[in-house]
Coordinates of N, CA and C and ligand atoms in Angstrom, one line a residue:
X1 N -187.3 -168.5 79.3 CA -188.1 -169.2 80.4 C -187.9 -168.6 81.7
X2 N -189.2 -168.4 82.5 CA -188.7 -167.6 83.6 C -188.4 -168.8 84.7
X3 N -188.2 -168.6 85.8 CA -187.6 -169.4 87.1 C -188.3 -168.8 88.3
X4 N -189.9 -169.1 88.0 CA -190.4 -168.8 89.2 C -191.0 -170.1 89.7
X5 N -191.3 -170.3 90.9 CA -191.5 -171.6 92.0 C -193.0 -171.5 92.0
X6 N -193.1 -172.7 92.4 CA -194.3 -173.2 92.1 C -194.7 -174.1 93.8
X7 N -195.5 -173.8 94.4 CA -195.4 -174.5 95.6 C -196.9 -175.1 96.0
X8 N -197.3 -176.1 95.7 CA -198.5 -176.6 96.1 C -199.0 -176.5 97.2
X9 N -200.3 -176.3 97.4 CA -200.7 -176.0 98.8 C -202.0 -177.4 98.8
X10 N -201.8 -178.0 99.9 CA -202.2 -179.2 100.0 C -203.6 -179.2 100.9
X11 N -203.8 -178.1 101.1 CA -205.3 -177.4 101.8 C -206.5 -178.1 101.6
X12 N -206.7 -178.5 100.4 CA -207.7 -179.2 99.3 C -208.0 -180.3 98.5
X13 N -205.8 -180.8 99.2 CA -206.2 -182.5 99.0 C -206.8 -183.1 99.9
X14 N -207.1 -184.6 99.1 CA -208.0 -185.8 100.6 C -207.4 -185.9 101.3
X15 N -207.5 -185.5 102.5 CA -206.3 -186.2 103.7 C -207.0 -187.3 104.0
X16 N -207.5 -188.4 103.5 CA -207.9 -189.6 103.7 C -206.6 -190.6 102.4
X17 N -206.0 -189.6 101.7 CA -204.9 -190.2 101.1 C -203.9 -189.0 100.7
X18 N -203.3 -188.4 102.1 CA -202.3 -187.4 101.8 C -201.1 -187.9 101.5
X19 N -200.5 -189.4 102.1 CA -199.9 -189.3 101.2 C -199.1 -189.8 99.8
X20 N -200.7 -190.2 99.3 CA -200.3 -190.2 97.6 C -200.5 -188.6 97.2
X21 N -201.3 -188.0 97.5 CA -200.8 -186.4 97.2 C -199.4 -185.9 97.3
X22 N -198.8 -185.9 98.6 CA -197.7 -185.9 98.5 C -196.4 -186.7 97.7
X23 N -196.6 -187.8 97.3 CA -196.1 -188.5 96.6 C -196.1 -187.8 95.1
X24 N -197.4 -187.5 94.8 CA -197.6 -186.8 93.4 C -196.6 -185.2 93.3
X25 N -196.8 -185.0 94.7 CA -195.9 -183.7 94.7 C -194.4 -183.9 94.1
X26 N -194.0 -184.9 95.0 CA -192.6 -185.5 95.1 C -192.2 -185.5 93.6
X27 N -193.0 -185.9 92.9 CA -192.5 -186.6 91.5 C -193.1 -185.7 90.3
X28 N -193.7 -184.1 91.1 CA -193.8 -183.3 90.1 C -192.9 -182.6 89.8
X29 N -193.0 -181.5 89.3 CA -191.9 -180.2 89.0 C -191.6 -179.3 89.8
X30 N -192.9 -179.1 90.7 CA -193.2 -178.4 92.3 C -191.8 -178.1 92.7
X31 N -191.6 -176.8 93.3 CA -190.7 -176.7 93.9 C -190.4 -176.5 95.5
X32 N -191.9 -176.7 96.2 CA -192.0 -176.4 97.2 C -193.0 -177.6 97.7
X33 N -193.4 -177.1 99.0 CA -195.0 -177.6 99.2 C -195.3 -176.6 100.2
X34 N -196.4 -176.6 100.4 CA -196.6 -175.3 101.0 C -198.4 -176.1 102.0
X35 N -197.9 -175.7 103.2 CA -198.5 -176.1 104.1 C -199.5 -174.6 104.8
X36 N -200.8 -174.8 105.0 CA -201.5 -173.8 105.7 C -202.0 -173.9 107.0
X37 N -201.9 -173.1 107.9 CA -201.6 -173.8 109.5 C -202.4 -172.5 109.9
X38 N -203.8 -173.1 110.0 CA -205.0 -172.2 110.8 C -205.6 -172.5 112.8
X39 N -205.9 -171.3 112.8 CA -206.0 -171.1 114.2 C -207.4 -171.3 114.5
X40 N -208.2 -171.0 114.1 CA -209.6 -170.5 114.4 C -209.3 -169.1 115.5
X41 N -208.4 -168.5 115.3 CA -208.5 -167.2 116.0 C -208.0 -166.4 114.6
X42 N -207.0 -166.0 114.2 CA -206.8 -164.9 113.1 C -207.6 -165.2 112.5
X43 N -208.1 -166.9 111.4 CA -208.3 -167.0 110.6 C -209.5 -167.6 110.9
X44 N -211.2 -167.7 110.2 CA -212.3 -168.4 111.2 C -211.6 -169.8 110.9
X45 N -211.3 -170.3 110.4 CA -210.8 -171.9 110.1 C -209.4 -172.4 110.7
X46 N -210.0 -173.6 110.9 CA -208.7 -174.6 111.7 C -208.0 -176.0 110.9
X47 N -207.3 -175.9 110.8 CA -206.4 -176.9 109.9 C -205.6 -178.1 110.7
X48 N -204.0 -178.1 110.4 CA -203.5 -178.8 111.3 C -201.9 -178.3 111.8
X49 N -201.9 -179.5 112.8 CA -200.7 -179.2 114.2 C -199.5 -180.1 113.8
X50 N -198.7 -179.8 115.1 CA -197.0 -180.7 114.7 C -196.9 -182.0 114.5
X51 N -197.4 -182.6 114.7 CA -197.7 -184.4 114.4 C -197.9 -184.4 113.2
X52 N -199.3 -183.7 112.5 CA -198.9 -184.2 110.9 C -197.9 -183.2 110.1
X53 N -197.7 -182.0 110.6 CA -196.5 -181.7 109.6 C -195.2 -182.2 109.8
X54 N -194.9 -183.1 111.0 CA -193.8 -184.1 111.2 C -193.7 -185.4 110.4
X55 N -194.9 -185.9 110.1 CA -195.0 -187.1 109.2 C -194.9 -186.6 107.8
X56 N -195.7 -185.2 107.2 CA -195.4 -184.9 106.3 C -193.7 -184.8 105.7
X57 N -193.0 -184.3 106.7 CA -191.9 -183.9 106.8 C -190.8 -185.0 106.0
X58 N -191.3 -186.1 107.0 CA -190.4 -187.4 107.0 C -191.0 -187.9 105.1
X59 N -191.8 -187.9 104.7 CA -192.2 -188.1 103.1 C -192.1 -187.1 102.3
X60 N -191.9 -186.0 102.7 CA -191.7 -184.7 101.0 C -190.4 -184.6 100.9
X61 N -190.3 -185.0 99.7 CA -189.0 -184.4 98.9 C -188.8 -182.8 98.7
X62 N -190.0 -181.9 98.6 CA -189.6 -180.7 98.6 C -189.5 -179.8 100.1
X63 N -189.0 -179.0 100.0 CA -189.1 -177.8 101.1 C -190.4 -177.9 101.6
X64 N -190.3 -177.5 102.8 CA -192.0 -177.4 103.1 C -191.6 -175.9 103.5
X65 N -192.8 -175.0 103.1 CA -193.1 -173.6 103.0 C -194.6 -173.4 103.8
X66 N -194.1 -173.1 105.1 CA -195.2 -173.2 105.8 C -196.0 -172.0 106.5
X67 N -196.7 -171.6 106.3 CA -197.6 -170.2 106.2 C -198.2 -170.2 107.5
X68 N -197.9 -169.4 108.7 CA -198.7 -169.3 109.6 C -200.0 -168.5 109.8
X69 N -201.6 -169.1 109.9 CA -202.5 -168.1 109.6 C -203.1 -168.0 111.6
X70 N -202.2 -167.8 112.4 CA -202.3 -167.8 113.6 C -201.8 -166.8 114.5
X71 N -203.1 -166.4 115.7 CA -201.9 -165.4 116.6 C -200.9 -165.9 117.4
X72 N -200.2 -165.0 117.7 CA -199.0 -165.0 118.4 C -198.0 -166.2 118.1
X73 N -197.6 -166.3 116.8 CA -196.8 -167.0 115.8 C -195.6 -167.0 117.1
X74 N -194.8 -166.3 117.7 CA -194.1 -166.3 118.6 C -193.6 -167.3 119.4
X75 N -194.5 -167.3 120.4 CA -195.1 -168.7 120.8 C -194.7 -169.8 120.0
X76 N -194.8 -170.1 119.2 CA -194.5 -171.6 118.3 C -193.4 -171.5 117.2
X77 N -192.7 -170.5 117.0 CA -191.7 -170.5 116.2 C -190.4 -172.1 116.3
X78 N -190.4 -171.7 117.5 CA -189.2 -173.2 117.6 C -189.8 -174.4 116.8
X79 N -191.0 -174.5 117.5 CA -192.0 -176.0 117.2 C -191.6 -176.1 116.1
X80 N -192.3 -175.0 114.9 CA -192.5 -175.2 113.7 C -190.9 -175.7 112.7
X81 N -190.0 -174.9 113.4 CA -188.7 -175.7 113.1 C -188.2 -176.6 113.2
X82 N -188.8 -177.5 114.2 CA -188.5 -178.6 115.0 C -189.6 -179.9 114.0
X83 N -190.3 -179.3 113.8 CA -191.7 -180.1 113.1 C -190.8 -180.3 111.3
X84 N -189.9 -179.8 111.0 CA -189.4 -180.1 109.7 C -189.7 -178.4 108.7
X85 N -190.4 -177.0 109.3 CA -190.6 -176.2 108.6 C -189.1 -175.6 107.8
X86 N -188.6 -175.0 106.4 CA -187.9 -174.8 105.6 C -187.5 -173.4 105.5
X87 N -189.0 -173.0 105.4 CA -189.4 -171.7 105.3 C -190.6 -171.5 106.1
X88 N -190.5 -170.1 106.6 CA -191.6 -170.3 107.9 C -192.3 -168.6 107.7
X89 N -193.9 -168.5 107.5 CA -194.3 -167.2 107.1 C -194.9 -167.2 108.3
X90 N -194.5 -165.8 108.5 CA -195.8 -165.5 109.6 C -196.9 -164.1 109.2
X91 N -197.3 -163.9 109.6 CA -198.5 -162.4 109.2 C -198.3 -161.3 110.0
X92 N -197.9 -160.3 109.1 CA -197.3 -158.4 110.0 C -198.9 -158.6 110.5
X93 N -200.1 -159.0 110.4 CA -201.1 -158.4 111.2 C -200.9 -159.2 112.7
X94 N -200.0 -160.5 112.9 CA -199.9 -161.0 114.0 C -198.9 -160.7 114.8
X95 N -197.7 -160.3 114.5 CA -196.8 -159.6 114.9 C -196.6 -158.2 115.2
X96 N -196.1 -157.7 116.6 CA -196.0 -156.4 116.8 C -194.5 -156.3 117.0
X97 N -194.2 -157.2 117.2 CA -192.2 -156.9 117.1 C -191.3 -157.4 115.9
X98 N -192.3 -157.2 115.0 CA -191.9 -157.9 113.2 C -190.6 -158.5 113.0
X99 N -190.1 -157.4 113.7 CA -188.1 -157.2 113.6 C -187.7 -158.4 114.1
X100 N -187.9 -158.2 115.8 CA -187.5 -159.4 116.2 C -187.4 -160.5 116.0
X101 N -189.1 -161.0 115.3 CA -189.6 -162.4 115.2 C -189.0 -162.9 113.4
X102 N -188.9 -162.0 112.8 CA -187.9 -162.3 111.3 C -186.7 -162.7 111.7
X103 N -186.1 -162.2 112.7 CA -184.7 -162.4 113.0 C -184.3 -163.5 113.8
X104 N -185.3 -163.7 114.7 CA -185.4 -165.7 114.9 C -185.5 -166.5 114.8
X105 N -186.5 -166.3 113.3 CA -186.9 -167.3 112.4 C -185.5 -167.6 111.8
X106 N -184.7 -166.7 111.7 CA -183.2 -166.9 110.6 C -182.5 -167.9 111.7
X107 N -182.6 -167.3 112.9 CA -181.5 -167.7 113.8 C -181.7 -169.7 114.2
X108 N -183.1 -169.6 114.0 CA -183.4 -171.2 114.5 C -183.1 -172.1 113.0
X109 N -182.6 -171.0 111.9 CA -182.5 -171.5 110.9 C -183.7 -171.7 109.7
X110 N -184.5 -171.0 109.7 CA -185.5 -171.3 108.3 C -185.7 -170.2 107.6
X111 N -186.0 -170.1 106.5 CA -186.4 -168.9 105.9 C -187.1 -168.2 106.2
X112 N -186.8 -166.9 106.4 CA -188.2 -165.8 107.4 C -188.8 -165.4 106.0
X113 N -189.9 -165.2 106.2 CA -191.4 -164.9 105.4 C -192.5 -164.2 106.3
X114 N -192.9 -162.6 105.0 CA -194.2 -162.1 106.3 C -195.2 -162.1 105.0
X115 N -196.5 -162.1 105.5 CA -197.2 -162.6 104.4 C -198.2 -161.3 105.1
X116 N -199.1 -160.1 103.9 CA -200.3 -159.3 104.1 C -201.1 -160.0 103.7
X117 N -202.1 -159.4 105.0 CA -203.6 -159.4 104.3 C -204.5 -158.8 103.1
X118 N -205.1 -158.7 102.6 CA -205.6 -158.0 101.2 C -205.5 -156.1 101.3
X119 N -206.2 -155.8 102.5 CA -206.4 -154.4 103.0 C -205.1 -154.1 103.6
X120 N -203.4 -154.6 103.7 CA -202.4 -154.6 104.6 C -201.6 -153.6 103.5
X121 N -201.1 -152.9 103.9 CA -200.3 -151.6 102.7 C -198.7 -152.8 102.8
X122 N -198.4 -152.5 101.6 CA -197.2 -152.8 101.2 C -195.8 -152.3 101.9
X123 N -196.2 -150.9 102.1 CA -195.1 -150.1 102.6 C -194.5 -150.4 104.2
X124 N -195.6 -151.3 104.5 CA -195.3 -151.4 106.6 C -193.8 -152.5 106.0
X125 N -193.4 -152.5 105.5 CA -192.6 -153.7 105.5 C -191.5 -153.1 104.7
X126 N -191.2 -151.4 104.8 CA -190.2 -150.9 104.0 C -188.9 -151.3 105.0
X127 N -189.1 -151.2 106.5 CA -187.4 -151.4 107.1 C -187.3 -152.4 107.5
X128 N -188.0 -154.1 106.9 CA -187.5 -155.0 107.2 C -187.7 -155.6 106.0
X129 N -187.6 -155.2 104.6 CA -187.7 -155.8 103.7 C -186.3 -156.6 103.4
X130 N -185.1 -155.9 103.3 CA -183.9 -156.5 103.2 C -183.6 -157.8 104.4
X131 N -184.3 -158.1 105.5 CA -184.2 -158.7 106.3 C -185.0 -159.9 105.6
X132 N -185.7 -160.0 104.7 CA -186.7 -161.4 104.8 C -186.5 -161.7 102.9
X133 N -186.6 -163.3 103.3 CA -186.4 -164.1 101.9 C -187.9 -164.0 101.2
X134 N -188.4 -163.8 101.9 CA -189.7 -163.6 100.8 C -190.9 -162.6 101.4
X135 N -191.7 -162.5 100.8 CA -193.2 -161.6 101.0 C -194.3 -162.3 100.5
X136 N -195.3 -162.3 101.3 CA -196.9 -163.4 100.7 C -197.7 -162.4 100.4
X137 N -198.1 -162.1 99.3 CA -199.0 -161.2 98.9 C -200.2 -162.3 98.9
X138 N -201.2 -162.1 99.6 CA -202.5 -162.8 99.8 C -203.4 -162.1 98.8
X139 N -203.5 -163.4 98.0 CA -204.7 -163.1 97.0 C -206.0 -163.3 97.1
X140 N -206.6 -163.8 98.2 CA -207.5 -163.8 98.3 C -208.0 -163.7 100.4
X141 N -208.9 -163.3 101.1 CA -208.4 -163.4 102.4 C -208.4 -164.9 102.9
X142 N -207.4 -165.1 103.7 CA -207.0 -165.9 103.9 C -207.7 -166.9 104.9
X143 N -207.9 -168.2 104.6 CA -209.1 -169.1 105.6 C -209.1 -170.3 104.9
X144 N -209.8 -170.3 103.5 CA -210.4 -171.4 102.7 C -209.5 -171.9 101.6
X145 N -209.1 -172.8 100.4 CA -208.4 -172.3 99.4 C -209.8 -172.5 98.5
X146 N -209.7 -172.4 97.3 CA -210.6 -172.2 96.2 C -211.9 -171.1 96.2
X147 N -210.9 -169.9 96.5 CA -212.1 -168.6 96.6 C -211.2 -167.9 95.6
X148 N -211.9 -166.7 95.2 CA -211.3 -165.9 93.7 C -210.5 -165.2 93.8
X149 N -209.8 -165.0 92.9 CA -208.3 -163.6 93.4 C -209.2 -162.7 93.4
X150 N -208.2 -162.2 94.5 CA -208.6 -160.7 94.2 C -207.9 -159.1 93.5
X151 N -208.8 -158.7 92.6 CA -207.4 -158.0 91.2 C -207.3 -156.9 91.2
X152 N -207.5 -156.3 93.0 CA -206.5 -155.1 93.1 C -205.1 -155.4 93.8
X153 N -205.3 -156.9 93.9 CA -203.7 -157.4 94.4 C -202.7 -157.0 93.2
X154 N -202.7 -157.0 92.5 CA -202.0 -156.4 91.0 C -201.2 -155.0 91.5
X155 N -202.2 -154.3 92.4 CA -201.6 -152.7 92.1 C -200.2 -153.2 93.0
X156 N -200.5 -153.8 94.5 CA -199.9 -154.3 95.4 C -198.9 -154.8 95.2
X157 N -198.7 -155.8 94.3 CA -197.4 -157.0 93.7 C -196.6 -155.7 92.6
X158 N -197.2 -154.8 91.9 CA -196.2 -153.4 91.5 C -195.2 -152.9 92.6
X159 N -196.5 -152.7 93.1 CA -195.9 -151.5 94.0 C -195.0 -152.3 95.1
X160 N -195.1 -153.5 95.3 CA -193.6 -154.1 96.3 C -192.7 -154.2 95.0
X161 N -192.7 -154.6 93.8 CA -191.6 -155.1 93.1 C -191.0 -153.7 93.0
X162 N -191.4 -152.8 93.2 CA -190.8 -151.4 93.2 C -189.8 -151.2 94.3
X163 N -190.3 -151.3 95.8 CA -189.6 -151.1 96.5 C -188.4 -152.1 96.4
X164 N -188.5 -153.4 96.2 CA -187.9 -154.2 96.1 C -186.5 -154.0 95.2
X165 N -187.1 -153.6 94.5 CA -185.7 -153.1 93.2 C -185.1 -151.6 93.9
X166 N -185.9 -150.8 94.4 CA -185.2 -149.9 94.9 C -184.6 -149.9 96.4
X167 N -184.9 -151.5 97.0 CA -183.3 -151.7 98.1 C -182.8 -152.4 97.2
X168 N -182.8 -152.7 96.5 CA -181.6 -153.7 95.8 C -181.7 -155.1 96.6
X169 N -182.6 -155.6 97.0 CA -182.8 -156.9 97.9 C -182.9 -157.9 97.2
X170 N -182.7 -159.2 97.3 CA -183.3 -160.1 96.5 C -184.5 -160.7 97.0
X171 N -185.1 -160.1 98.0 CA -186.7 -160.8 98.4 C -187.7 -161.5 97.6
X172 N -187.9 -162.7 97.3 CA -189.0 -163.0 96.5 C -190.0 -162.3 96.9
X173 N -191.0 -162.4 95.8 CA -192.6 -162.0 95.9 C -193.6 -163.6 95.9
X174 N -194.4 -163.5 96.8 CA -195.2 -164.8 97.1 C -196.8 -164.6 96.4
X175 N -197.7 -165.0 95.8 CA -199.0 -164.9 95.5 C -199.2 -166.5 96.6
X176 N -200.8 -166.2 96.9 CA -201.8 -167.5 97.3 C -202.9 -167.1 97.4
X177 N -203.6 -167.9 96.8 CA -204.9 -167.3 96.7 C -205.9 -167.5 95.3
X178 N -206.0 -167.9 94.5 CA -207.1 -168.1 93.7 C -206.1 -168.1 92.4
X179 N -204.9 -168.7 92.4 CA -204.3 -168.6 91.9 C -204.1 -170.4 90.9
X180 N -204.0 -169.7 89.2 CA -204.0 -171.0 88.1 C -203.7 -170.4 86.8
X181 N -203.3 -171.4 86.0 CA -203.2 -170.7 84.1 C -204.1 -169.9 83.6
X182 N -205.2 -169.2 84.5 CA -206.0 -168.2 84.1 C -204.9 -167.2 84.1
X183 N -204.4 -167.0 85.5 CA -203.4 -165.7 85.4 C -202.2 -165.6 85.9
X184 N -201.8 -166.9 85.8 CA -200.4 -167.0 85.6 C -199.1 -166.0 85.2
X185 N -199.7 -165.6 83.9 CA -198.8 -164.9 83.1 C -199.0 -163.2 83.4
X186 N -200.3 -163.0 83.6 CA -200.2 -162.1 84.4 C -199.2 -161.7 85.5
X187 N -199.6 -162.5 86.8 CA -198.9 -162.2 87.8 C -197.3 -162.1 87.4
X188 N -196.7 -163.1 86.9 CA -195.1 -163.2 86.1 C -194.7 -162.0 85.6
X189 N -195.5 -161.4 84.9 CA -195.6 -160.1 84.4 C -195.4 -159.1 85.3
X190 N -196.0 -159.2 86.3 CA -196.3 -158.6 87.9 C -195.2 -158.2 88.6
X191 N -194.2 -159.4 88.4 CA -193.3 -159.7 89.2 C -193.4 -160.8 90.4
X192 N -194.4 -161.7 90.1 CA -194.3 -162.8 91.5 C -193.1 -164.1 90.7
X193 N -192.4 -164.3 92.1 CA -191.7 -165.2 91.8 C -192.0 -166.8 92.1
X194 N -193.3 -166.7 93.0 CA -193.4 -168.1 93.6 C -194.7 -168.2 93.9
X195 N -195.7 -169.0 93.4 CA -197.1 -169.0 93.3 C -197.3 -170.6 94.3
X196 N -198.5 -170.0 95.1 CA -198.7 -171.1 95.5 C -200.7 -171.0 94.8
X197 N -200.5 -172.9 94.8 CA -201.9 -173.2 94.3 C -201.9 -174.3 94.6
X198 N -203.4 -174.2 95.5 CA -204.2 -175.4 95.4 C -205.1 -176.0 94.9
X199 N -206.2 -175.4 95.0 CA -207.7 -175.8 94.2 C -207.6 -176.4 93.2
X200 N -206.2 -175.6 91.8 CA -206.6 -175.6 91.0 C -205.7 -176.8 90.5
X201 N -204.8 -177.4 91.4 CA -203.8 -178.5 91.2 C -205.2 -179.7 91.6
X202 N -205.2 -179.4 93.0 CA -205.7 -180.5 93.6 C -207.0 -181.3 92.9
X203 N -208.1 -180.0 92.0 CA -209.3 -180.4 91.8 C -208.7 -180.8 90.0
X204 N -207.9 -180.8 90.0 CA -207.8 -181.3 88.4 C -207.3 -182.7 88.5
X205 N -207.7 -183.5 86.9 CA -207.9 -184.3 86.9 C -206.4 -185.0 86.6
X206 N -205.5 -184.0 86.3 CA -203.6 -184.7 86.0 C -202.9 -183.5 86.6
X207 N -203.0 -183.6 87.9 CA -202.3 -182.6 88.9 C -200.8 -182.8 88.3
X208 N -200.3 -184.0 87.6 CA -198.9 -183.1 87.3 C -198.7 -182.6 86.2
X209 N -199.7 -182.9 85.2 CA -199.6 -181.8 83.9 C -200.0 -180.2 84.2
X210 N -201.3 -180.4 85.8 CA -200.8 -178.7 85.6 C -200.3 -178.3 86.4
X211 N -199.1 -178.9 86.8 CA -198.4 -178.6 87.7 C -196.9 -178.0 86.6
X212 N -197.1 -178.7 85.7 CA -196.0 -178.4 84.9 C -196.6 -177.2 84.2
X213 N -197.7 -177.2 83.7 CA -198.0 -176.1 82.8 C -198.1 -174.8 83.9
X214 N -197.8 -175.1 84.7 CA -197.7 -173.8 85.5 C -196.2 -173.7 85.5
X215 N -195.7 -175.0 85.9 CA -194.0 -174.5 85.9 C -193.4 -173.9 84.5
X216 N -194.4 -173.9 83.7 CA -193.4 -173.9 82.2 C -194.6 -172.5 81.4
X217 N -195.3 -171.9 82.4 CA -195.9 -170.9 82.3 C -194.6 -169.7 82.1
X218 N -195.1 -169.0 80.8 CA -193.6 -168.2 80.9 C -194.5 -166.5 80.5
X219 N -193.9 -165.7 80.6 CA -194.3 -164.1 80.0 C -195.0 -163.6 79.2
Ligands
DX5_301 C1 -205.8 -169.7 102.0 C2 -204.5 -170.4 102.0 C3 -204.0 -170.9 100.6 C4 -205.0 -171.7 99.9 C5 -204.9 -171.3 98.4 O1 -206.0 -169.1 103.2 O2 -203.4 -169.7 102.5 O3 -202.7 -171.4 100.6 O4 -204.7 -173.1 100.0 O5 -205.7 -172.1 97.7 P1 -206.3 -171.9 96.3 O6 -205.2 -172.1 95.3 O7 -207.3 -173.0 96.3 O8 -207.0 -170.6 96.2
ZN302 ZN1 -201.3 -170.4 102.2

């Protein structure tokens, strides 16, 4: 059985009842929850701010794994720590001092995370790879959830598990993006360790059976 994470992205539940979604989280297999935090500047779409990922905070039982799709992530690093964030991604296309901003994420305490865009080379992230607990390989561009992977991310998720084994790091590998038991086993195969999905949790009809059949998705 493999031991890869499973982190729901809540993008696509009803926030007119977020939290019995989160509730359903709580009491699935999920190992995460994974929050998406749009600007209407990086990304064309706008999501939500520190008041509801504070309330969220105070109800999830899992980590919150929170993905910044915003400029100048900088700017709000504290907040986001302060707001209950676990793990905290931000995007090498928003950052020009990478280094630094990984290294405060650690220092305020959360897990630092940099997440590419689809066209973002794998390689920009050779001398801060041993610095960060994870990498978001974007499967699809990032804005909406329930749009289609995209399946030259495959060559991408190789080619970091490569570099990865050759610092000897333990960095996870992150997929989001159009991701479900279609290709599950794929990606595992790939080398991702930690899949986030929404569409395909949210729009089904026993979110925790496929929340399990993803957890118990194996090689
Ligand atoms: C997309 C977001 C994703 C999104 C994934 O910009 O970062 O987290 O919710 O959703 P699905 O699984 O629906 O493709
Ligand atoms: Zn996301």
């Amino acid at each position: 059985m493999s031991r890869h994470l499973i982190a729901p992205s809540i993008l696509t539940a009803d926030f007119l009842h977020l939290a019995e979604a989160i509730q359903m989280v709580n009491q699935s297999e999920a190992d995460l929850l994974h929050l998406d935090i749009m600007d209407g500047h990086f990304v064309p779409n706008l999501t939500f701010g520190f008041p509801i990922i504070r309330q969220i905070k105070s109800v999830s039982e899992k980590p919150l794994d929170v993905h910044l799709m915003i400029t100048n992530p900088d700017r709000y690093l504290e907040d986001y720590g302060d707001a209950g964030a676990d793990w905290l991604t931000v995007h090498l296309e928003t950052c020009p001092h990478l280094h630094r901003t990984i290294h405060r994420i650690r220092d305020l305490g959360m897990k630092p995370a940099v997440s590419l865009n689809p066209h973002t080379d794998v390689t920009l992230l050779k001398y801060v790879l041993k610095d960060l607990d994870m990498v978001l390989i974007m499967t699809v561009d990032p804005g909406w959830g329930a749009q289609k992977f995209i399946d030259a991310s495959f060559e991408k998720i190789r080619a970091l598990k490569q570099m990865i084994n050759d610092s000897g790091s333990s960095t996870l590998i992150q997929v989001d993006g159009g991701v479900g038991e279609h290709n599950i086993r794929d990606l595992l195969r790939a080398g991702v360790d930690v899949f986030v999905v929404g569409n395909t949790i949210f729009s089904s009809d026993n979110p925790l059976q496929t929340i399990s059949n993803l957890k118990n998705a194996s090689k």
